[in-house]
């Protein structure tokens, strides 16, 4: 295992003396951890950290990774039907980026001591959670625009503060990801812009896509602050820097001028500028639907999982062949070396 | 799982990228691959999709030795107590040019 991928060896307590030493070590560790968090420094893989911090990070980072991987499906589905070669090349590049994001994040989670295989298995078995937005279908080409603009847009607002997350490998993965995301959002916006300025039918298609993705995209920030029990602890640990509602507000404020530039509207009659607050007010979201989708009752929850399993099963022979080839090559090297020594 | 040769049973490699000529290779991240050739190829696809690199190194993660994180303070202390190793320690020459 590498320096990035080392966990503390479990403490085997042989006698009272060892127990006392372990306790002293844990106390010193906690003290150092608190210090690092207080001075806004970073926690690195081999540092002592509270078990609850480790667990909470593994959950967040692996769920984030799963979301990137499942997130390839709605868009991947349109690669073969993109309206031009240029659009197709762009979409392929974007989907490839999302695969990369998943891999950066799995690597980060692995540094916390969670084996890669275990994370894959959890997604495969349906035990793992991922962002509920990806359980909605991409029905038209305009949806690809709405996904880039709204879904990647919300992801950016969420991810920029995560670049400063207290856990080093997570923050570093997010820096890499954020650099790549801005193209994702812009290409989506441009798809919508072209459609919005096309024929009446195309304009309608763009508006319809925005109408369907707006609410679910706003829900990507998670439930309202009152219903988000883990947020407080996560903010104290400086993993999270802003609350769900703060980020949601920031996103809405950004969207209004952008939708005007598109020549489209947002599907919320209550949306209006509040001079006093210096922010846009917006209407309630459908949280019953949100929790239903999280529980696995999204429009495409079943299909997303089935597709993941199929891809994984059908790729198994490739992974096996690669191992067989690597072993064969290594044996060949051993034989050559033995021959040289013999000569 | 259906397969015993899951990609996760591929060894872990640490990836180092030289972003441009004249600079050192810097740690970029890690990945799993069955052998060095595949590790290099995957590293190119994963870490250099936007001209981030002119050269890639991959190192089996298991081959890296690291200092003990717990002895951090004591281990690096001797350097800390030796401020005379820095030019700023010497103040008599203040105002004298090119020194
Ligand atoms: Fe992404
Ligand atoms: Fe993206």
PDB file of N, CA, C and O and ligand atoms in Angstrom, chain A residues 68 94 97-98 101 152 155 180-181 184, ligand 2:
ATOM      1  N   UNK A  68     -20.946  10.303 -10.121  1.00  0.00           N
ATOM      2  CA  UNK A  68     -20.247  10.596 -11.379  1.00  0.00           C
ATOM      3  C   UNK A  68     -20.396   9.416 -12.337  1.00  0.00           C
ATOM      4  O   UNK A  68     -20.616   9.601 -13.540  1.00  0.00           O
ATOM      5  N   UNK A  94     -17.255  15.010 -22.614  1.00  0.00           N
ATOM      6  CA  UNK A  94     -17.867  15.301 -21.320  1.00  0.00           C
ATOM      7  C   UNK A  94     -18.102  14.008 -20.531  1.00  0.00           C
ATOM      8  O   UNK A  94     -17.768  13.904 -19.355  1.00  0.00           O
ATOM      9  N   UNK A  97     -14.976  12.718 -19.164  1.00  0.00           N
ATOM     10  CA  UNK A  97     -14.602  13.481 -17.972  1.00  0.00           C
ATOM     11  C   UNK A  97     -15.309  12.936 -16.735  1.00  0.00           C
ATOM     12  O   UNK A  97     -14.712  12.813 -15.666  1.00  0.00           O
ATOM     13  N   UNK A  98     -16.597  12.636 -16.871  1.00  0.00           N
ATOM     14  CA  UNK A  98     -17.369  12.162 -15.709  1.00  0.00           C
ATOM     15  C   UNK A  98     -16.806  10.831 -15.213  1.00  0.00           C
ATOM     16  O   UNK A  98     -16.733  10.595 -14.006  1.00  0.00           O
ATOM     17  N   UNK A 101     -13.885  11.755 -13.231  1.00  0.00           N
ATOM     18  CA  UNK A 101     -14.266  12.280 -11.916  1.00  0.00           C
ATOM     19  C   UNK A 101     -14.551  11.133 -10.940  1.00  0.00           C
ATOM     20  O   UNK A 101     -14.149  11.158  -9.790  1.00  0.00           O
ATOM     21  N   UNK A 152     -24.823  20.123 -14.128  1.00  0.00           N
ATOM     22  CA  UNK A 152     -23.408  20.425 -13.917  1.00  0.00           C
ATOM     23  C   UNK A 152     -23.246  21.778 -13.236  1.00  0.00           C
ATOM     24  O   UNK A 152     -22.331  21.979 -12.433  1.00  0.00           O
ATOM     25  N   UNK A 155     -23.746  21.204  -9.676  1.00  0.00           N
ATOM     26  CA  UNK A 155     -22.575  20.468  -9.188  1.00  0.00           C
ATOM     27  C   UNK A 155     -21.412  21.429  -8.945  1.00  0.00           C
ATOM     28  O   UNK A 155     -20.722  21.329  -7.928  1.00  0.00           O
ATOM     29  N   UNK A 180     -12.479  20.984 -14.740  1.00  0.00           N
ATOM     30  CA  UNK A 180     -13.073  20.354 -15.927  1.00  0.00           C
ATOM     31  C   UNK A 180     -14.555  20.680 -16.074  1.00  0.00           C
ATOM     32  O   UNK A 180     -15.103  20.604 -17.176  1.00  0.00           O
ATOM     33  N   UNK A 181     -15.205  21.025 -14.947  1.00  0.00           N
ATOM     34  CA  UNK A 181     -16.661  21.187 -14.981  1.00  0.00           C
ATOM     35  C   UNK A 181     -17.131  22.399 -15.780  1.00  0.00           C
ATOM     36  O   UNK A 181     -18.229  22.392 -16.328  1.00  0.00           O
ATOM     37  N   UNK A 184     -18.350  21.775 -19.072  1.00  0.00           N
ATOM     38  CA  UNK A 184     -19.603  21.007 -19.071  1.00  0.00           C
ATOM     39  C   UNK A 184     -20.814  21.933 -19.036  1.00  0.00           C
ATOM     40  O   UNK A 184     -21.786  21.751 -19.752  1.00  0.00           O
TER      41      UNK A 184
HETATM   42 FE1  LIG C   2     -19.746  17.387 -15.232  1.00  0.00          FE
END
